[in-house]
Amino acid sequence: MKRTSRISDLRNIITEEKNRGRKIAFVPTMGFLHHGHLTLIDQAKETGAFLVVSIFVNPLQFGPNEDLTRYPRDIERDALLVEAAGVDVLFHPTVEEMYPEKMVTFVEVGELDAMLCGANRPGHFRGVATVVNKLFNIVQPDMAFFGQKDYQQYQIIKRMVNDLSLPIQICPVPIVREDDGLAMSSRNVFLNPEQRQEALILSQSLNEAERSIQMGQKSAREIEEQIKKSITLKSQGVIDYVEVRDASDLTEVTDIRQPVLIALAVKFGTTRLIDNKVVEVKQDV
């Protein structure tokens, strides 16, 4: 595996591979890798393309009171994991390499970034879209892989690529969960044992909501209230949001008549976790 922190070096590597006729697959991450990230890498490897993984904790997507300095980092551990996974090149730039000057150019994906996580994290998705667009310009991938745990992020990146006519295939990968149902996240390391157990209510309440919909519940607000009640009764988690949205474009839903995204964000202590489930809807006969 090749490894570099310099944009110019990575571009030289990519140019050599493209000149050989290779396709480029890309998995962008913020590091502290877990099995969910490795699943993205495995999916990318199946394409047979030259595989680039990036590790970069992007300051543009963290608000002033968020956990940028606290975000877990272990680049040497991560490097061993990606090498064992068969990655061709690891790109781990410094903040100074990515942003040598103060950024004055940003990418915004209107409407999609103002709801759900974007509503309470202003500027977050502007930072995400900007760094992903910059990484796309550096790596020049033919395909890029994103986990659906961050479903809103996936939709924003997909829309950005479409709106800007970028020649990149965005490949979604389903949520990877622990055996007990907790969605894998680098932030899970911050949960104490009690919080870790309480956090199971997230996937449990999503599963209960899916069953309610499949049994005929059509009211989006009733589903939201059902989940909120379950989380409040069975944990000390502080709810950020629980929302039912159209799965295709994240527009608001009142009556559940088409596939929906049930998305939530809940804080356990100082750790904010997100989870979601896309629910198919039985059509009325």
PDB file of C-alpha atoms in Angstrom:
ATOM      1  CA  MET A   1       0.000   0.000   0.000  1.00  0.00           C
ATOM      2  CA  LYS A   2       1.202   3.480  -0.847  1.00  0.00           C
ATOM      3  CA  ARG A   3       0.687   6.230   1.681  1.00  0.00           C
ATOM      4  CA  THR A   4       0.902  10.000   1.384  1.00  0.00           C
ATOM      5  CA  SER A   5      -0.212  13.207   3.066  1.00  0.00           C
ATOM      6  CA  ARG A   6       0.512  15.415   0.056  1.00  0.00           C
ATOM      7  CA  ILE A   7      -1.997  16.337  -2.639  1.00  0.00           C
ATOM      8  CA  SER A   8       0.665  16.537  -5.341  1.00  0.00           C
ATOM      9  CA  ASP A   9       1.939  13.027  -4.555  1.00  0.00           C
ATOM     10  CA  LEU A  10      -1.555  11.561  -4.653  1.00  0.00           C
ATOM     11  CA  ARG A  11      -2.305  13.266  -7.966  1.00  0.00           C
ATOM     12  CA  ASN A  12       0.858  11.760  -9.457  1.00  0.00           C
ATOM     13  CA  ILE A  13      -0.177   8.296  -8.272  1.00  0.00           C
ATOM     14  CA  ILE A  14      -3.697   8.714  -9.660  1.00  0.00           C
ATOM     15  CA  THR A  15      -2.378   9.969 -13.019  1.00  0.00           C
ATOM     16  CA  GLU A  16      -0.137   6.908 -13.365  1.00  0.00           C
ATOM     17  CA  GLU A  17      -3.052   4.555 -12.657  1.00  0.00           C
ATOM     18  CA  LYS A  18      -5.412   6.352 -15.039  1.00  0.00           C
ATOM     19  CA  ASN A  19      -2.744   6.192 -17.751  1.00  0.00           C
ATOM     20  CA  ARG A  20      -2.749   2.429 -17.254  1.00  0.00           C
ATOM     21  CA  GLY A  21      -6.487   2.406 -17.880  1.00  0.00           C
ATOM     22  CA  ARG A  22      -7.476   1.808 -14.263  1.00  0.00           C
ATOM     23  CA  LYS A  23     -10.770   3.001 -12.796  1.00  0.00           C
ATOM     24  CA  ILE A  24     -10.508   4.810  -9.457  1.00  0.00           C
ATOM     25  CA  ALA A  25     -12.686   3.924  -6.453  1.00  0.00           C
ATOM     26  CA  PHE A  26     -12.724   6.239  -3.436  1.00  0.00           C
ATOM     27  CA  VAL A  27     -13.755   5.861   0.206  1.00  0.00           C
ATOM     28  CA  PRO A  28     -13.531   9.151   2.144  1.00  0.00           C
ATOM     29  CA  THR A  29     -13.430   8.810   5.952  1.00  0.00           C
ATOM     30  CA  MET A  30     -12.582  10.756   9.078  1.00  0.00           C
ATOM     31  CA  GLY A  31     -10.615   7.848  10.474  1.00  0.00           C
ATOM     32  CA  PHE A  32     -10.790   5.859  13.718  1.00  0.00           C
ATOM     33  CA  LEU A  33     -12.029   3.102  11.479  1.00  0.00           C
ATOM     34  CA  HIS A  34     -14.498   0.388  12.458  1.00  0.00           C
ATOM     35  CA  HIS A  35     -16.166  -2.506  10.677  1.00  0.00           C
ATOM     36  CA  GLY A  36     -18.596  -0.126   8.973  1.00  0.00           C
ATOM     37  CA  HIS A  37     -15.715   1.628   7.217  1.00  0.00           C
ATOM     38  CA  LEU A  38     -14.146  -1.706   6.320  1.00  0.00           C
ATOM     39  CA  THR A  39     -17.452  -2.751   4.743  1.00  0.00           C
ATOM     40  CA  LEU A  40     -17.278   0.346   2.519  1.00  0.00           C
ATOM     41  CA  ILE A  41     -13.735  -0.647   1.561  1.00  0.00           C
ATOM     42  CA  ASP A  42     -14.807  -4.226   0.808  1.00  0.00           C
ATOM     43  CA  GLN A  43     -17.626  -2.968  -1.437  1.00  0.00           C
ATOM     44  CA  ALA A  44     -15.196  -0.703  -3.265  1.00  0.00           C
ATOM     45  CA  LYS A  45     -12.669  -3.510  -3.708  1.00  0.00           C
ATOM     46  CA  GLU A  46     -15.293  -5.665  -5.389  1.00  0.00           C
ATOM     47  CA  THR A  47     -15.268  -3.235  -8.324  1.00  0.00           C
ATOM     48  CA  GLY A  48     -11.683  -4.184  -9.171  1.00  0.00           C
ATOM     49  CA  ALA A  49     -10.779  -0.498  -9.356  1.00  0.00           C
ATOM     50  CA  PHE A  50      -7.662   1.155  -7.928  1.00  0.00           C
ATOM     51  CA  LEU A  51      -8.763   1.949  -4.382  1.00  0.00           C
ATOM     52  CA  VAL A  52      -8.054   5.215  -2.576  1.00  0.00           C
ATOM     53  CA  VAL A  53      -9.038   5.748   1.064  1.00  0.00           C
ATOM     54  CA  SER A  54      -8.731   9.157   2.691  1.00  0.00           C
ATOM     55  CA  ILE A  55      -8.573   9.959   6.384  1.00  0.00           C
ATOM     56  CA  PHE A  56      -9.174  13.591   7.230  1.00  0.00           C
ATOM     57  CA  VAL A  57     -10.956  15.120  10.224  1.00  0.00           C
ATOM     58  CA  ASN A  58     -12.452  18.114   8.490  1.00  0.00           C
ATOM     59  CA  PRO A  59     -12.656  21.249  10.666  1.00  0.00           C
ATOM     60  CA  LEU A  60     -15.110  22.934   8.286  1.00  0.00           C
ATOM     61  CA  GLN A  61     -17.935  20.613   9.356  1.00  0.00           C
ATOM     62  CA  PHE A  62     -17.554  21.147  13.105  1.00  0.00           C
ATOM     63  CA  GLY A  63     -19.356  23.975  14.873  1.00  0.00           C
ATOM     64  CA  PRO A  64     -17.674  26.140  17.550  1.00  0.00           C
ATOM     65  CA  ASN A  65     -19.073  24.039  20.412  1.00  0.00           C
ATOM     66  CA  GLU A  66     -18.668  20.642  18.767  1.00  0.00           C
ATOM     67  CA  ASP A  67     -16.129  17.879  19.310  1.00  0.00           C
ATOM     68  CA  LEU A  68     -13.381  18.623  16.754  1.00  0.00           C
ATOM     69  CA  THR A  69     -10.498  18.340  19.237  1.00  0.00           C
ATOM     70  CA  ARG A  70     -12.158  15.388  20.965  1.00  0.00           C
ATOM     71  CA  TYR A  71     -12.874  13.421  17.791  1.00  0.00           C
ATOM     72  CA  PRO A  72     -10.982  10.095  18.092  1.00  0.00           C
ATOM     73  CA  ARG A  73      -7.824   9.734  16.020  1.00  0.00           C
ATOM     74  CA  ASP A  74      -5.319   6.896  15.578  1.00  0.00           C
ATOM     75  CA  ILE A  75      -3.715   7.150  12.145  1.00  0.00           C
ATOM     76  CA  GLU A  76      -1.209   4.322  12.640  1.00  0.00           C
ATOM     77  CA  ARG A  77      -3.936   1.889  13.737  1.00  0.00           C
ATOM     78  CA  ASP A  78      -6.058   2.972  10.770  1.00  0.00           C
ATOM     79  CA  ALA A  79      -3.153   2.557   8.354  1.00  0.00           C
ATOM     80  CA  LEU A  80      -2.679  -1.052   9.460  1.00  0.00           C
ATOM     81  CA  LEU A  81      -6.399  -1.738   8.995  1.00  0.00           C
ATOM     82  CA  VAL A  82      -6.623  -0.304   5.484  1.00  0.00           C
ATOM     83  CA  GLU A  83      -3.434  -2.029   4.390  1.00  0.00           C
ATOM     84  CA  ALA A  84      -4.793  -5.356   5.642  1.00  0.00           C
ATOM     85  CA  ALA A  85      -8.026  -4.619   3.770  1.00  0.00           C
ATOM     86  CA  GLY A  86      -6.135  -4.361   0.484  1.00  0.00           C
ATOM     87  CA  VAL A  87      -6.314  -0.603  -0.102  1.00  0.00           C
ATOM     88  CA  ASP A  88      -3.968   0.669  -2.829  1.00  0.00           C
ATOM     89  CA  VAL A  89      -3.232   4.112  -1.426  1.00  0.00           C
ATOM     90  CA  LEU A  90      -4.004   5.876   1.857  1.00  0.00           C
ATOM     91  CA  PHE A  91      -4.298   9.672   1.708  1.00  0.00           C
ATOM     92  CA  HIS A  92      -4.108  11.370   5.117  1.00  0.00           C
ATOM     93  CA  PRO A  93      -3.502  15.094   4.605  1.00  0.00           C
ATOM     94  CA  THR A  94      -2.979  17.631   7.357  1.00  0.00           C
ATOM     95  CA  VAL A  95      -5.341  20.572   7.814  1.00  0.00           C
ATOM     96  CA  GLU A  96      -2.572  22.818   6.433  1.00  0.00           C
ATOM     97  CA  GLU A  97      -2.292  20.676   3.299  1.00  0.00           C
ATOM     98  CA  MET A  98      -6.045  20.785   2.653  1.00  0.00           C
ATOM     99  CA  TYR A  99      -6.536  24.413   3.666  1.00  0.00           C
ATOM    100  CA  PRO A 100      -3.263  26.307   3.184  1.00  0.00           C
ATOM    101  CA  GLU A 101      -5.198  29.566   3.221  1.00  0.00           C
ATOM    102  CA  LYS A 102      -8.424  30.637   4.879  1.00  0.00           C
ATOM    103  CA  MET A 103     -11.279  29.155   2.874  1.00  0.00           C
ATOM    104  CA  VAL A 104     -13.547  31.672   1.172  1.00  0.00           C
ATOM    105  CA  THR A 105     -15.104  29.268  -1.345  1.00  0.00           C
ATOM    106  CA  PHE A 106     -17.803  26.859  -0.179  1.00  0.00           C
ATOM    107  CA  VAL A 107     -20.326  24.417  -1.621  1.00  0.00           C
ATOM    108  CA  GLU A 108     -23.886  24.594  -0.326  1.00  0.00           C
ATOM    109  CA  VAL A 109     -26.663  22.174  -1.202  1.00  0.00           C
ATOM    110  CA  GLY A 110     -29.748  24.268  -0.470  1.00  0.00           C
ATOM    111  CA  GLU A 111     -32.840  22.857   1.229  1.00  0.00           C
ATOM    112  CA  LEU A 112     -31.281  19.450   1.838  1.00  0.00           C
ATOM    113  CA  ASP A 113     -28.790  20.883   4.329  1.00  0.00           C
ATOM    114  CA  ALA A 114     -31.289  22.866   6.414  1.00  0.00           C
ATOM    115  CA  MET A 115     -33.261  19.932   7.868  1.00  0.00           C
ATOM    116  CA  LEU A 116     -32.577  17.005  10.213  1.00  0.00           C
ATOM    117  CA  CYS A 117     -28.920  17.229  11.323  1.00  0.00           C
ATOM    118  CA  GLY A 118     -28.504  20.470   9.405  1.00  0.00           C
ATOM    119  CA  ALA A 119     -31.217  22.243  11.390  1.00  0.00           C
ATOM    120  CA  ASN A 120     -29.283  22.081  14.662  1.00  0.00           C
ATOM    121  CA  ARG A 121     -25.789  22.054  13.139  1.00  0.00           C
ATOM    122  CA  PRO A 122     -25.713  25.169  10.924  1.00  0.00           C
ATOM    123  CA  GLY A 123     -22.836  25.067   8.481  1.00  0.00           C
ATOM    124  CA  HIS A 124     -22.168  21.365   9.036  1.00  0.00           C
ATOM    125  CA  PHE A 125     -23.237  20.165   5.609  1.00  0.00           C
ATOM    126  CA  ARG A 126     -21.652  23.157   3.906  1.00  0.00           C
ATOM    127  CA  GLY A 127     -18.399  21.910   5.407  1.00  0.00           C
ATOM    128  CA  VAL A 128     -19.132  18.340   4.337  1.00  0.00           C
ATOM    129  CA  ALA A 129     -20.042  19.266   0.757  1.00  0.00           C
ATOM    130  CA  THR A 130     -17.024  21.547   0.445  1.00  0.00           C
ATOM    131  CA  VAL A 131     -14.464  19.004   1.633  1.00  0.00           C
ATOM    132  CA  VAL A 132     -16.004  16.152  -0.362  1.00  0.00           C
ATOM    133  CA  ASN A 133     -16.013  18.293  -3.504  1.00  0.00           C
ATOM    134  CA  LYS A 134     -12.367  19.189  -2.835  1.00  0.00           C
ATOM    135  CA  LEU A 135     -11.473  15.535  -2.302  1.00  0.00           C
ATOM    136  CA  PHE A 136     -13.294  14.614  -5.507  1.00  0.00           C
ATOM    137  CA  ASN A 137     -11.215  17.190  -7.376  1.00  0.00           C
ATOM    138  CA  ILE A 138      -8.017  15.766  -5.871  1.00  0.00           C
ATOM    139  CA  VAL A 139      -8.784  12.054  -6.318  1.00  0.00           C
ATOM    140  CA  GLN A 140     -10.803  12.266  -9.560  1.00  0.00           C
ATOM    141  CA  PRO A 141     -12.659   9.019  -8.737  1.00  0.00           C
ATOM    142  CA  ASP A 142     -14.968   7.136 -11.060  1.00  0.00           C
ATOM    143  CA  MET A 143     -16.993   5.951  -8.076  1.00  0.00           C
ATOM    144  CA  ALA A 144     -17.219   6.919  -4.402  1.00  0.00           C
ATOM    145  CA  PHE A 145     -18.697   4.942  -1.510  1.00  0.00           C
ATOM    146  CA  PHE A 146     -20.788   6.381   1.328  1.00  0.00           C
ATOM    147  CA  GLY A 147     -22.504   4.664   4.235  1.00  0.00           C
ATOM    148  CA  GLN A 148     -26.228   5.159   4.662  1.00  0.00           C
ATOM    149  CA  LYS A 149     -25.964   5.690   8.412  1.00  0.00           C
ATOM    150  CA  ASP A 150     -25.371   9.295   7.373  1.00  0.00           C
ATOM    151  CA  TYR A 151     -28.360   9.147   5.019  1.00  0.00           C
ATOM    152  CA  GLN A 152     -28.742  12.905   4.770  1.00  0.00           C
ATOM    153  CA  GLN A 153     -25.054  13.261   3.919  1.00  0.00           C
ATOM    154  CA  TYR A 154     -25.424  10.585   1.237  1.00  0.00           C
ATOM    155  CA  GLN A 155     -28.389  12.422  -0.305  1.00  0.00           C
ATOM    156  CA  ILE A 156     -26.535  15.752  -0.191  1.00  0.00           C
ATOM    157  CA  ILE A 157     -23.440  14.326  -1.888  1.00  0.00           C
ATOM    158  CA  LYS A 158     -25.578  12.595  -4.504  1.00  0.00           C
ATOM    159  CA  ARG A 159     -27.418  15.862  -5.238  1.00  0.00           C
ATOM    160  CA  MET A 160     -24.167  17.848  -5.367  1.00  0.00           C
ATOM    161  CA  VAL A 161     -22.706  15.414  -7.898  1.00  0.00           C
ATOM    162  CA  ASN A 162     -25.865  15.608 -10.005  1.00  0.00           C
ATOM    163  CA  ASP A 163     -26.192  19.403  -9.861  1.00  0.00           C
ATOM    164  CA  LEU A 164     -22.526  20.014 -10.679  1.00  0.00           C
ATOM    165  CA  SER A 165     -22.407  17.296 -13.385  1.00  0.00           C
ATOM    166  CA  LEU A 166     -19.497  15.507 -11.737  1.00  0.00           C
ATOM    167  CA  PRO A 167     -18.647  12.253 -13.570  1.00  0.00           C
ATOM    168  CA  ILE A 168     -18.745  10.183 -10.379  1.00  0.00           C
ATOM    169  CA  GLN A 169     -20.998   7.289  -9.436  1.00  0.00           C
ATOM    170  CA  ILE A 170     -22.139   7.607  -5.813  1.00  0.00           C
ATOM    171  CA  CYS A 171     -22.462   4.120  -4.313  1.00  0.00           C
ATOM    172  CA  PRO A 172     -24.504   3.753  -1.101  1.00  0.00           C
ATOM    173  CA  VAL A 173     -23.673   1.037   1.429  1.00  0.00           C
ATOM    174  CA  PRO A 174     -26.266  -0.053   4.041  1.00  0.00           C
ATOM    175  CA  ILE A 175     -25.798   0.637   7.756  1.00  0.00           C
ATOM    176  CA  VAL A 176     -23.484  -1.794   9.520  1.00  0.00           C
ATOM    177  CA  ARG A 177     -24.600  -2.668  13.055  1.00  0.00           C
ATOM    178  CA  GLU A 178     -23.171  -4.365  16.105  1.00  0.00           C
ATOM    179  CA  ASP A 179     -24.668  -7.752  16.949  1.00  0.00           C
ATOM    180  CA  ASP A 180     -27.087  -6.071  19.372  1.00  0.00           C
ATOM    181  CA  GLY A 181     -28.290  -3.568  16.759  1.00  0.00           C
ATOM    182  CA  LEU A 182     -26.329  -0.423  17.621  1.00  0.00           C
ATOM    183  CA  ALA A 183     -25.222   1.376  14.460  1.00  0.00           C
ATOM    184  CA  MET A 184     -21.433   1.398  14.230  1.00  0.00           C
ATOM    185  CA  SER A 185     -19.913   4.821  14.800  1.00  0.00           C
ATOM    186  CA  SER A 186     -16.488   6.161  15.723  1.00  0.00           C
ATOM    187  CA  ARG A 187     -18.235   8.116  18.491  1.00  0.00           C
ATOM    188  CA  ASN A 188     -19.485   4.943  20.221  1.00  0.00           C
ATOM    189  CA  VAL A 189     -16.118   4.813  21.994  1.00  0.00           C
ATOM    190  CA  PHE A 190     -17.246   7.765  24.133  1.00  0.00           C
ATOM    191  CA  LEU A 191     -20.265   5.924  25.581  1.00  0.00           C
ATOM    192  CA  ASN A 192     -19.927   4.548  29.100  1.00  0.00           C
ATOM    193  CA  PRO A 193     -21.366   1.051  29.708  1.00  0.00           C
ATOM    194  CA  GLU A 194     -24.755   2.380  30.862  1.00  0.00           C
ATOM    195  CA  GLN A 195     -25.056   4.765  27.899  1.00  0.00           C
ATOM    196  CA  ARG A 196     -23.951   2.022  25.513  1.00  0.00           C
ATOM    197  CA  GLN A 197     -26.788  -0.204  26.757  1.00  0.00           C
ATOM    198  CA  GLU A 198     -29.351   2.620  26.665  1.00  0.00           C
ATOM    199  CA  ALA A 199     -28.350   3.514  23.099  1.00  0.00           C
ATOM    200  CA  LEU A 200     -29.848   0.234  21.913  1.00  0.00           C
ATOM    201  CA  ILE A 201     -33.246   1.938  22.153  1.00  0.00           C
ATOM    202  CA  LEU A 202     -32.423   3.777  18.911  1.00  0.00           C
ATOM    203  CA  SER A 203     -32.459   0.714  16.674  1.00  0.00           C
ATOM    204  CA  GLN A 204     -35.179  -0.915  18.757  1.00  0.00           C
ATOM    205  CA  SER A 205     -37.517   2.051  18.377  1.00  0.00           C
ATOM    206  CA  LEU A 206     -36.827   2.208  14.630  1.00  0.00           C
ATOM    207  CA  ASN A 207     -37.709  -1.472  14.319  1.00  0.00           C
ATOM    208  CA  GLU A 208     -40.912  -0.919  16.324  1.00  0.00           C
ATOM    209  CA  ALA A 209     -41.831   1.977  14.045  1.00  0.00           C
ATOM    210  CA  GLU A 210     -41.284  -0.170  10.975  1.00  0.00           C
ATOM    211  CA  ARG A 211     -43.614  -2.803  12.390  1.00  0.00           C
ATOM    212  CA  SER A 212     -46.265  -0.160  13.071  1.00  0.00           C
ATOM    213  CA  ILE A 213     -46.081   1.085   9.488  1.00  0.00           C
ATOM    214  CA  GLN A 214     -46.270  -2.428   8.104  1.00  0.00           C
ATOM    215  CA  MET A 215     -49.343  -3.035  10.268  1.00  0.00           C
ATOM    216  CA  GLY A 216     -51.049  -0.049   8.666  1.00  0.00           C
ATOM    217  CA  GLN A 217     -50.032   3.093  10.553  1.00  0.00           C
ATOM    218  CA  LYS A 218     -50.014   5.908   7.992  1.00  0.00           C
ATOM    219  CA  SER A 219     -49.508   8.956  10.203  1.00  0.00           C
ATOM    220  CA  ALA A 220     -45.936  10.256  10.157  1.00  0.00           C
ATOM    221  CA  ARG A 221     -46.549  12.311  13.298  1.00  0.00           C
ATOM    222  CA  GLU A 222     -47.863   9.272  15.186  1.00  0.00           C
ATOM    223  CA  ILE A 223     -44.749   7.324  14.241  1.00  0.00           C
ATOM    224  CA  GLU A 224     -42.525  10.182  15.423  1.00  0.00           C
ATOM    225  CA  GLU A 225     -44.372  10.407  18.745  1.00  0.00           C
ATOM    226  CA  GLN A 226     -44.178   6.636  19.216  1.00  0.00           C
ATOM    227  CA  ILE A 227     -40.380   6.729  18.834  1.00  0.00           C
ATOM    228  CA  LYS A 228     -39.976   9.768  21.098  1.00  0.00           C
ATOM    229  CA  LYS A 229     -42.068   8.136  23.810  1.00  0.00           C
ATOM    230  CA  SER A 230     -40.057   4.922  23.611  1.00  0.00           C
ATOM    231  CA  ILE A 231     -36.714   6.734  23.845  1.00  0.00           C
ATOM    232  CA  THR A 232     -37.878   8.929  26.724  1.00  0.00           C
ATOM    233  CA  LEU A 233     -39.319   6.044  28.745  1.00  0.00           C
ATOM    234  CA  LYS A 234     -36.443   3.620  28.240  1.00  0.00           C
ATOM    235  CA  SER A 235     -33.363   5.839  28.367  1.00  0.00           C
ATOM    236  CA  GLN A 236     -31.893   9.095  29.588  1.00  0.00           C
ATOM    237  CA  GLY A 237     -31.123  10.105  26.031  1.00  0.00           C
ATOM    238  CA  VAL A 238     -31.840  13.704  25.054  1.00  0.00           C
ATOM    239  CA  ILE A 239     -33.668  13.803  21.727  1.00  0.00           C
ATOM    240  CA  ASP A 240     -32.333  16.170  19.081  1.00  0.00           C
ATOM    241  CA  TYR A 241     -34.877  15.146  16.452  1.00  0.00           C
ATOM    242  CA  VAL A 242     -37.072  12.285  15.305  1.00  0.00           C
ATOM    243  CA  GLU A 243     -38.505  12.770  11.825  1.00  0.00           C
ATOM    244  CA  VAL A 244     -40.213  10.834   9.068  1.00  0.00           C
ATOM    245  CA  ARG A 245     -39.210  12.018   5.601  1.00  0.00           C
ATOM    246  CA  ASP A 246     -39.639  10.899   2.007  1.00  0.00           C
ATOM    247  CA  ALA A 247     -36.809   8.436   1.377  1.00  0.00           C
ATOM    248  CA  SER A 248     -36.131   9.707  -2.139  1.00  0.00           C
ATOM    249  CA  ASP A 249     -35.698  13.441  -1.532  1.00  0.00           C
ATOM    250  CA  LEU A 250     -36.111  14.062   2.236  1.00  0.00           C
ATOM    251  CA  THR A 251     -39.232  16.190   1.754  1.00  0.00           C
ATOM    252  CA  GLU A 252     -41.767  16.339   4.578  1.00  0.00           C
ATOM    253  CA  VAL A 253     -44.314  13.532   4.867  1.00  0.00           C
ATOM    254  CA  THR A 254     -47.704  13.630   6.553  1.00  0.00           C
ATOM    255  CA  ASP A 255     -49.314  10.442   5.287  1.00  0.00           C
ATOM    256  CA  ILE A 256     -47.013   7.481   4.759  1.00  0.00           C
ATOM    257  CA  ARG A 257     -47.837   6.274   1.242  1.00  0.00           C
ATOM    258  CA  GLN A 258     -44.361   5.740  -0.222  1.00  0.00           C
ATOM    259  CA  PRO A 259     -40.975   4.566   1.112  1.00  0.00           C
ATOM    260  CA  VAL A 260     -39.939   6.771   4.013  1.00  0.00           C
ATOM    261  CA  LEU A 261     -36.798   7.523   5.948  1.00  0.00           C
ATOM    262  CA  ILE A 262     -37.203   7.487   9.713  1.00  0.00           C
ATOM    263  CA  ALA A 263     -34.241   9.450  11.045  1.00  0.00           C
ATOM    264  CA  LEU A 264     -33.231  10.387  14.569  1.00  0.00           C
ATOM    265  CA  ALA A 265     -30.463  11.988  16.574  1.00  0.00           C
ATOM    266  CA  VAL A 266     -30.126  11.525  20.332  1.00  0.00           C
ATOM    267  CA  LYS A 267     -27.478  12.571  22.840  1.00  0.00           C
ATOM    268  CA  PHE A 268     -26.288  10.183  25.524  1.00  0.00           C
ATOM    269  CA  GLY A 269     -24.256  12.301  27.886  1.00  0.00           C
ATOM    270  CA  THR A 270     -22.076  14.387  25.574  1.00  0.00           C
ATOM    271  CA  THR A 271     -22.178  11.867  22.714  1.00  0.00           C
ATOM    272  CA  ARG A 272     -24.596  12.546  19.877  1.00  0.00           C
ATOM    273  CA  LEU A 273     -25.657   9.459  17.936  1.00  0.00           C
ATOM    274  CA  ILE A 274     -27.636   9.254  14.710  1.00  0.00           C
ATOM    275  CA  ASP A 275     -29.531   6.330  13.241  1.00  0.00           C
ATOM    276  CA  ASN A 276     -32.168   5.738  10.601  1.00  0.00           C
ATOM    277  CA  LYS A 277     -34.224   3.170   8.766  1.00  0.00           C
ATOM    278  CA  VAL A 278     -35.737   3.239   5.292  1.00  0.00           C
ATOM    279  CA  VAL A 279     -39.160   1.626   5.453  1.00  0.00           C
ATOM    280  CA  GLU A 280     -40.942   0.240   2.440  1.00  0.00           C
ATOM    281  CA  VAL A 281     -44.706   0.740   2.439  1.00  0.00           C
ATOM    282  CA  LYS A 282     -47.256  -1.873   1.522  1.00  0.00           C
ATOM    283  CA  GLN A 283     -49.412  -0.492  -1.252  1.00  0.00           C
ATOM    284  CA  ASP A 284     -53.164  -0.459  -0.682  1.00  0.00           C
ATOM    285  CA  VAL A 285     -54.897  -2.945  -2.932  1.00  0.00           C
TER     286      VAL A 285
END
